[in-house]
């Protein structure tokens, strides 16, 4: 996957301000940063759920920003896992896993079910194949969503804050599945707030703020000893939320670029 | 009292302020409501002239006179309803998709259609289809069934389109995104993911629309109908002209409308319940 000069505006508001990013096969890249920094928009631009304003996105060797490219063919092999799971509520777990296999890949029902069951075993939910999504916990739903993507034989998996809407005690199950995937060599781009996951599993961590990549490098370095002031502040506040003294409260403001021009200029050199 | 010590509650006055506590007061109010209801029912029962009432609305002879025509009138009411529903659903679906189209002109056209036909009385449209079309455009619609289906269907489709559009839009955006990210084309996502969920949402309003159509078939008589084409309301109007029975036929035929609409209402409530369950 290769993103070059990616920009995205909603109206007058520029959310992505020129992103260059490459993910090589087998690599696990985590994207961290404050809300509103453009992490999720970046991920959604990667498989064209949002149309980039300018720049190119190359996926599995295809420039999908080229109007002549068949985006549906590429998407079939790029898994996407959403914060809100987005399982199909009118289908059983098995139905969720087989629908696209049959309708997009043209697999037979038997073959699709076989693949589906293999992936359900993979995420530890083979016994819930006949359940409806509404009957599952959030953690189970997210694991089904991962299995649904895996059933398409993806070469790249995109995760958009996969654990952000889960009860705290269910987060671990989902992360365990993702850790397995990473160990198996799956190429993954993960937008997350789970610093422990980023530190342990990812090969590279990207810190984004205000629509730009501020800092990137090995997890231990970006999370352990960030170089930029913005990343330092963010990580301090995320990793030690109870240590924020009353005197520090004003420091939330750098998250809003308009209010802190100085810091913004320091980061972007403009 | 020092600043650190916890605050007590001895200084609050928590006794009921009136003579009765709120709960006791509610009980008395409820009792009064029952008494008023019973008094009203008793007053009505006593004041009605039952003999006259029976003569005017429950004369068996009047029902016997109308009886030979009831089966086909009942059938025609159902038939006109079904025809209109067919037109309404087809046209409504097209209009709903037009309203959701990315082509601006389609959206405008659909909106104009919906606003126009929603704002006109159905009776006027029946007149227009039956008499206006042949007079102005020379278009003569061959059967009364078709006239009814077109006139009522055209009006109903304006409402239908809004219900269908709302149903499609009520399906969360994430559903389409999930389908698209699995490689489905836009139309595959609509067919396999959006429509099956939208149908559950629109079934109650669509069933309601059938109930409304059933009642609107009472307007078709203005197009002029032969005996074989009578529906329930025409039969009721003709029966009113009979010398005996007064309003009897009217009441009997009102009951027949309920025979159609009450089960539909029941179905709507059942559907709403069962879909509520599937979601929880």
XYZ file of C-alpha atoms in Angstrom:
550
model
C 0.000 0.000 0.000
C 1.334 3.386 -0.942
C -0.292 6.761 -0.269
C 1.202 9.831 -1.906
C 0.371 13.480 -1.269
C -3.069 12.599 0.076
C -5.293 15.564 0.818
C -8.910 15.573 1.893
C -11.184 18.517 2.596
C -14.728 18.613 3.908
C -15.959 21.949 2.625
C -13.415 24.535 3.681
C -11.965 22.336 6.379
C -8.845 20.463 5.315
C -8.708 17.220 7.297
C -5.701 15.643 5.607
C -2.888 17.950 4.610
C -0.668 15.896 2.373
C -0.024 12.400 3.725
C 2.734 10.170 2.377
C 2.681 6.664 3.738
C 3.791 3.251 2.635
C 2.973 -0.120 4.146
C 4.957 -3.103 2.868
C 3.662 -6.695 2.850
C 3.778 -8.266 6.298
C 4.112 -4.948 8.064
C 1.879 -3.911 10.971
C 1.495 -0.145 11.211
C -0.426 1.583 13.982
C -1.730 5.123 13.605
C -2.185 7.053 16.838
C -3.073 10.648 17.614
C -5.779 12.856 19.123
C -9.401 12.820 17.953
C -9.905 14.971 14.905
C -6.331 14.473 13.755
C -7.503 12.757 10.563
C -6.521 9.171 11.446
C -9.868 7.644 10.565
C -10.252 9.813 7.469
C -6.861 8.588 6.299
C -7.973 4.983 6.729
C -11.269 5.638 4.951
C -9.464 7.320 2.077
C -7.222 4.273 1.704
C -10.097 2.118 0.456
C -11.990 5.051 -1.022
C -14.890 5.089 1.432
C -13.982 8.775 1.356
C -12.919 10.257 -1.948
C -9.553 12.009 -1.583
C -9.456 15.634 -2.730
C -6.037 15.085 -4.259
C -3.144 12.658 -4.126
C -2.919 9.015 -5.080
C -3.616 5.774 -3.265
C -2.014 2.622 -4.559
C -3.452 -0.614 -3.174
C -2.178 -4.096 -4.028
C -0.361 -2.604 -7.008
C -3.415 -0.753 -8.392
C -3.746 3.026 -8.389
C -7.323 3.134 -7.098
C -7.533 6.911 -7.428
C -7.361 6.374 -11.203
C -10.992 6.556 -12.470
C -10.295 3.548 -14.713
C -9.420 1.279 -11.796
C -12.003 -1.296 -10.617
C -12.250 -0.328 -6.966
C -14.644 -3.164 -6.147
C -12.142 -5.797 -7.272
C -9.430 -4.263 -5.092
C -11.705 -3.787 -2.068
C -12.645 -7.460 -2.172
C -9.098 -8.208 -1.054
C -8.694 -5.383 1.433
C -10.415 -6.119 4.738
C -11.949 -3.291 6.727
C -12.933 -3.497 10.386
C -15.086 -0.664 11.756
C -15.423 0.858 15.180
C -19.172 0.155 15.045
C -18.708 -3.460 13.762
C -21.322 -2.939 11.006
C -22.405 -6.554 10.892
C -25.490 -7.205 8.772
C -28.263 -7.495 11.393
C -30.631 -9.414 9.113
C -28.160 -12.243 8.553
C -26.828 -14.893 10.897
C -23.130 -14.938 11.736
C -22.617 -17.513 9.008
C -24.691 -15.434 6.586
C -22.539 -12.401 7.352
C -19.414 -14.373 6.484
C -20.718 -16.025 3.331
C -22.647 -13.167 1.637
C -19.733 -11.389 -0.031
C -17.860 -14.631 -0.684
C -20.777 -15.851 -2.789
C -21.875 -12.542 -4.344
C -18.429 -11.029 -4.950
C -15.917 -13.873 -5.226
C -18.425 -16.236 -6.807
C -17.695 -19.083 -4.418
C -20.213 -21.886 -4.050
C -22.306 -21.918 -0.885
C -20.519 -25.028 0.385
C -17.072 -23.587 -0.179
C -18.050 -20.256 1.370
C -19.423 -21.971 4.464
C -16.283 -24.025 4.803
C -14.104 -20.897 4.646
C -16.472 -19.138 7.033
C -16.331 -21.889 9.620
C -12.539 -21.997 9.409
C -12.374 -18.273 10.125
C -14.964 -18.493 12.905
C -12.808 -21.137 14.593
C -9.894 -18.761 14.113
C -11.654 -16.071 16.173
C -13.048 -18.614 18.642
C -16.722 -18.280 17.682
C -17.465 -21.436 15.691
C -20.268 -22.271 18.149
C -22.132 -19.021 17.374
C -22.474 -19.567 13.604
C -26.284 -19.639 13.684
C -26.683 -16.657 16.036
C -27.791 -13.217 14.896
C -25.487 -10.250 15.569
C -27.950 -8.792 18.083
C -27.474 -11.912 20.227
C -23.721 -11.394 20.536
C -21.662 -9.176 22.814
C -19.725 -6.284 21.302
C -16.468 -8.194 21.525
C -17.998 -11.189 19.786
C -19.499 -8.973 17.094
C -16.145 -7.400 16.388
C -14.485 -10.803 16.151
C -17.208 -11.874 13.707
C -16.515 -8.700 11.717
C -12.837 -9.621 11.582
C -13.715 -13.165 10.497
C -16.019 -11.712 7.820
C -13.119 -9.744 6.369
C -10.746 -12.702 6.669
C -13.158 -14.882 4.712
C -12.457 -12.736 1.649
C -8.810 -13.816 1.718
C -7.532 -10.240 2.241
C -3.973 -9.182 1.517
C -4.292 -6.062 3.653
C -6.446 -5.408 6.704
C -7.570 -1.926 7.766
C -8.741 -1.463 11.344
C -10.596 1.722 12.296
C -10.493 1.973 16.100
C -11.682 -1.638 16.410
C -11.867 -1.631 20.211
C -13.108 1.898 20.877
C -16.770 0.963 21.330
C -16.163 -2.151 23.416
C -16.636 -2.727 27.125
C -13.160 -2.638 28.696
C -13.177 -6.316 29.611
C -13.950 -7.368 26.012
C -11.116 -5.384 24.427
C -8.576 -8.112 25.167
C -10.394 -10.776 23.105
C -10.354 -8.602 20.012
C -6.739 -7.546 20.492
C -5.754 -11.204 20.915
C -7.290 -12.028 17.531
C -5.453 -9.090 15.964
C -2.199 -10.141 17.581
C -2.622 -13.635 16.098
C -3.202 -12.108 12.693
C -0.069 -10.003 12.956
C 1.930 -13.070 14.005
C 0.679 -14.899 10.934
C 2.176 -12.187 8.762
C -0.981 -10.266 7.808
C -0.327 -6.756 6.536
C -2.228 -4.416 8.837
C -2.930 -0.706 9.132
C -4.514 -0.037 12.520
C -5.971 3.213 13.816
C -6.086 2.738 17.561
C -5.980 4.224 21.032
C -4.568 0.993 22.499
C -0.994 2.052 23.206
C -0.086 -1.324 24.682
C -1.166 -3.030 21.476
C 0.712 -0.518 19.349
C 3.836 -0.972 21.414
C 3.804 -4.770 21.454
C 2.506 -5.713 18.037
C 3.289 -3.016 15.520
C 6.466 -2.678 13.506
C 5.944 1.003 13.071
C 3.883 3.685 14.793
C 2.618 6.820 13.090
C 1.667 9.805 15.202
C -0.800 12.109 13.453
C -2.006 15.528 14.478
C -4.029 18.105 12.608
C -4.105 16.196 9.325
C -0.403 15.482 9.049
C 2.074 12.820 10.107
C 4.021 14.458 12.905
C 6.273 11.616 13.876
C 6.848 8.001 12.897
C 9.204 5.197 13.712
C 9.542 1.986 15.702
C 6.902 1.630 18.396
C 9.382 1.742 21.259
C 10.755 5.041 20.047
C 7.512 6.885 19.161
C 5.620 5.729 22.225
C 8.587 5.329 24.579
C 10.552 8.478 23.827
C 8.738 10.724 21.373
C 10.820 13.499 19.825
C 8.199 16.131 19.110
C 6.562 18.178 21.840
C 3.103 17.418 20.460
C 3.591 13.655 20.604
C 5.139 13.920 24.059
C 2.154 15.825 25.398
C -0.358 13.486 23.753
C 1.325 10.330 25.037
C 1.778 11.730 28.520
C -1.908 12.528 28.698
C -2.996 9.161 27.256
C -0.617 7.004 29.271
C -0.940 8.859 32.579
C -4.436 10.368 32.617
C -4.535 10.637 36.415
C -1.348 12.634 36.633
C -2.724 15.753 35.032
C -2.496 18.508 37.593
C -5.080 21.264 37.766
C -2.492 23.727 36.536
C -2.008 21.642 33.359
C -5.684 21.615 32.306
C -5.168 24.402 29.791
C -2.807 22.148 27.907
C -5.659 20.302 26.253
C -5.786 23.215 23.882
C -3.008 22.183 21.512
C -5.507 19.603 20.212
C -7.292 22.511 18.565
C -4.848 23.873 16.011
C -6.616 27.229 15.779
C -6.003 27.959 19.422
C -2.344 27.086 19.408
C -0.738 28.527 16.354
C 2.717 28.580 17.908
C 2.837 24.893 18.562
C 1.300 24.150 15.198
C 3.989 26.153 13.458
C 6.666 24.492 15.493
C 5.408 21.101 14.326
C 4.870 21.946 10.705
C 7.684 24.415 10.203
C 5.511 26.932 8.374
C -19.410 23.485 61.246
C -16.000 23.045 59.731
C -15.509 22.923 55.961
C -14.243 19.326 55.795
C -17.019 17.571 57.731
C -19.769 15.829 55.675
C -23.075 17.670 55.309
C -26.102 16.242 57.117
C -29.799 16.523 56.248
C -31.419 17.697 59.510
C -32.012 21.155 58.071
C -34.304 19.928 55.235
C -38.104 19.891 55.655
C -39.299 16.766 53.813
C -42.865 16.427 55.165
C -45.687 16.446 52.552
C -46.842 20.026 52.096
C -50.579 19.361 51.437
C -53.044 17.344 53.515
C -52.646 14.282 51.222
C -49.378 12.793 50.041
C -48.890 12.856 46.212
C -49.592 9.136 45.907
C -52.841 9.348 47.896
C -53.932 12.317 45.817
C -53.348 10.325 42.598
C -55.536 7.504 43.912
C -58.438 9.864 44.644
C -58.140 11.475 41.171
C -58.306 8.062 39.521
C -61.473 7.191 41.464
C -63.134 10.418 40.299
C -62.312 9.579 36.663
C -64.086 6.196 36.912
C -67.191 7.803 38.413
C -67.371 10.381 35.588
C -67.033 7.630 32.960
C -69.810 5.499 34.480
C -72.118 8.491 34.727
C -71.536 9.386 31.080
C -72.263 5.842 29.877
C -75.437 5.655 31.959
C -76.647 9.011 30.624
C -76.154 7.920 27.013
C -77.911 4.580 27.502
C -80.893 6.285 29.112
C -81.274 9.081 26.592
C -81.232 7.000 23.392
C -84.554 6.114 21.724
C -83.803 2.430 21.214
C -86.870 1.588 19.110
C -86.105 4.331 16.605
C -82.453 3.386 16.621
C -83.276 -0.228 15.843
C -85.595 0.726 13.012
C -83.099 3.096 11.392
C -79.878 1.196 11.661
C -80.823 -2.418 12.240
C -83.615 -3.366 9.834
C -82.903 -6.851 8.523
C -84.967 -6.199 5.411
C -82.570 -3.461 4.300
C -79.641 -5.819 4.655
C -81.564 -8.466 2.720
C -82.174 -5.977 -0.090
C -78.512 -5.089 -0.341
C -77.267 -8.658 0.171
C -77.180 -9.796 -3.486
C -74.771 -6.997 -4.304
C -72.529 -7.292 -1.258
C -70.191 -10.063 -2.472
C -69.144 -8.389 -5.702
C -69.069 -4.913 -4.113
C -66.797 -6.271 -1.407
C -64.676 -7.986 -4.046
C -64.448 -4.820 -6.131
C -63.324 -2.765 -3.132
C -60.524 -5.271 -2.611
C -59.736 -5.311 -6.318
C -59.502 -1.510 -6.669
C -57.363 -1.381 -3.527
C -54.988 -4.005 -4.866
C -54.731 -2.345 -8.268
C -54.033 1.047 -6.710
C -51.510 -0.523 -4.349
C -49.692 -2.091 -7.281
C -49.435 1.262 -9.042
C -48.514 3.007 -5.798
C -45.738 0.583 -4.888
C -44.207 0.569 -8.374
C -44.369 4.318 -8.844
C -43.394 4.918 -5.213
C -40.260 2.798 -5.552
C -39.208 4.645 -8.695
C -39.844 8.011 -7.013
C -37.970 6.990 -3.849
C -34.937 5.945 -5.884
C -35.193 9.193 -7.852
C -35.200 11.163 -4.609
C -32.040 9.327 -3.553
C -30.405 9.700 -6.968
C -27.133 11.533 -7.321
C -28.585 13.256 -10.390
C -30.043 16.556 -9.199
C -32.735 16.765 -11.886
C -34.196 13.405 -10.832
C -34.358 14.593 -7.246
C -36.157 17.765 -8.313
C -38.657 15.882 -10.470
C -39.459 13.425 -7.695
C -39.868 16.215 -5.156
C -42.154 18.169 -7.492
C -44.302 15.089 -8.116
C -44.567 14.260 -4.425
C -45.422 17.803 -3.345
C -47.988 18.155 -6.149
C -49.935 14.960 -5.558
C -49.696 15.121 -1.797
C -51.365 18.498 -1.869
C -54.384 17.556 -4.005
C -57.558 15.764 -2.834
C -57.808 12.218 -4.174
C -61.356 12.960 -5.330
C -60.013 15.605 -7.698
C -57.548 13.146 -9.197
C -60.291 10.589 -9.775
C -62.240 13.250 -11.679
C -59.132 14.214 -13.615
C -58.358 10.642 -14.648
C -61.971 9.771 -15.490
C -62.981 12.983 -17.286
C -59.972 15.271 -17.575
C -57.716 12.906 -19.493
C -60.230 12.027 -22.244
C -61.339 15.657 -22.614
C -57.909 17.243 -22.773
C -55.532 14.581 -24.069
C -58.013 12.253 -25.725
C -56.733 9.438 -23.482
C -59.603 7.116 -22.672
C -58.755 4.566 -20.021
C -60.704 1.446 -20.958
C -61.817 -0.042 -17.626
C -62.976 1.356 -14.342
C -60.491 -0.905 -12.587
C -57.648 0.797 -14.411
C -59.078 4.263 -13.766
C -59.297 3.502 -10.047
C -55.850 1.924 -9.926
C -54.224 4.842 -11.724
C -56.033 7.675 -9.954
C -55.636 6.309 -6.427
C -52.211 4.830 -7.130
C -50.851 8.124 -8.429
C -51.919 9.922 -5.253
C -50.801 7.149 -2.937
C -47.406 6.821 -4.608
C -46.483 10.293 -3.367
C -46.874 9.113 0.228
C -45.432 5.713 -0.574
C -42.298 7.276 -2.041
C -41.646 9.220 1.157
C -42.135 6.106 3.306
C -39.820 4.029 1.127
C -37.172 6.747 0.991
C -37.269 7.135 4.761
C -36.955 3.356 5.130
C -33.937 3.164 2.858
C -32.305 6.113 4.597
C -32.976 4.617 8.015
C -30.543 1.816 7.234
C -27.293 2.996 8.853
C -24.610 4.286 6.502
C -22.146 1.834 8.025
C -24.100 -1.016 6.436
C -23.381 0.226 2.925
C -19.775 0.942 3.885
C -19.320 -2.577 5.225
C -20.865 -4.043 2.076
C -18.795 -1.849 -0.235
C -15.584 -2.571 1.660
C -16.248 -6.276 1.089
C -16.109 -5.522 -2.635
C -19.841 -5.380 -3.370
C -20.951 -2.997 -6.095
C -23.403 -0.240 -5.210
C -26.361 -2.194 -6.575
C -25.321 -5.443 -4.865
C -25.055 -3.574 -1.566
C -28.556 -2.161 -2.130
C -30.080 -5.508 -3.047
C -28.435 -7.759 -0.457
C -27.854 -5.415 2.457
C -29.992 -2.252 2.306
C -33.334 -3.459 0.893
C -33.767 -6.460 3.215
C -33.311 -4.134 6.187
C -35.403 -1.325 4.681
C -38.348 -3.681 4.102
C -38.647 -4.330 7.831
C -38.685 -0.615 8.458
C -41.250 0.277 5.787
C -43.706 -2.598 6.310
C -45.764 -0.774 8.964
C -46.141 2.496 6.971
C -46.807 0.553 3.765
C -49.548 -1.476 5.459
C -51.007 1.782 6.708
C -51.012 3.014 3.124
C -53.073 -0.055 2.118
C -55.608 0.825 4.805
C -55.833 4.380 3.458
C -56.227 3.068 -0.094
C -59.042 0.750 0.992
C -60.973 3.734 2.277
C -60.120 5.885 -0.731
C -61.779 3.372 -3.059
C -64.995 4.995 -1.792
C -64.178 7.905 -4.130
C -64.124 5.852 -7.309
C -67.904 6.034 -7.815
C -67.566 9.594 -9.177
C -65.994 8.067 -12.295
C -69.387 6.480 -12.965
C -69.853 2.728 -12.606
C -72.126 -0.080 -13.840
C -73.801 -2.413 -11.347
C -71.061 -4.983 -11.854
C -68.441 -2.385 -10.984
C -70.033 -1.235 -7.721
C -67.837 -1.177 -4.696
C -68.997 -0.949 -1.086
C -69.553 2.809 -0.917
C -71.550 2.918 -4.132
C -73.680 0.109 -2.781
C -74.193 2.064 0.438
C -75.233 5.196 -1.472
C -77.741 3.249 -3.554
C -79.113 1.511 -0.480
C -79.794 4.858 1.166
C -82.379 5.513 -1.541
C -84.374 2.408 -0.544
C -87.665 3.136 1.259
C -86.967 0.905 4.266
C -84.144 0.595 6.746
C -82.834 4.143 6.824
C -79.122 3.951 7.524
C -78.992 0.204 8.050
C -77.086 -0.562 4.852
C -74.634 2.199 5.625
C -73.805 0.612 8.970
C -73.552 -2.870 7.517
C -71.174 -1.657 4.852
C -69.132 0.328 7.351
C -68.698 -2.943 9.201
C -67.450 -4.558 5.984
C -64.731 -1.905 5.620
C -63.650 -2.744 9.140
C -63.510 -6.411 8.132
C -60.752 -5.366 5.713
C -58.940 -2.680 7.713
C -58.953 -4.105 11.241
C -56.944 -7.238 10.358
C -54.461 -5.032 8.485
C -54.064 -2.845 11.571
C -53.546 -5.991 13.599
C -50.870 -7.142 11.148
C -49.084 -3.769 11.426
C -48.954 -4.009 15.208
C -47.703 -7.590 15.050
C -44.992 -6.630 12.579
C -43.865 -3.684 14.665
C -43.639 -5.943 17.690
C -41.721 -8.738 16.010
C -39.258 -6.350 14.346
C -38.722 -4.619 17.656
C -37.758 -7.999 19.068
C -35.325 -8.821 16.271
C -33.514 -5.560 16.895
C -33.140 -5.856 20.654
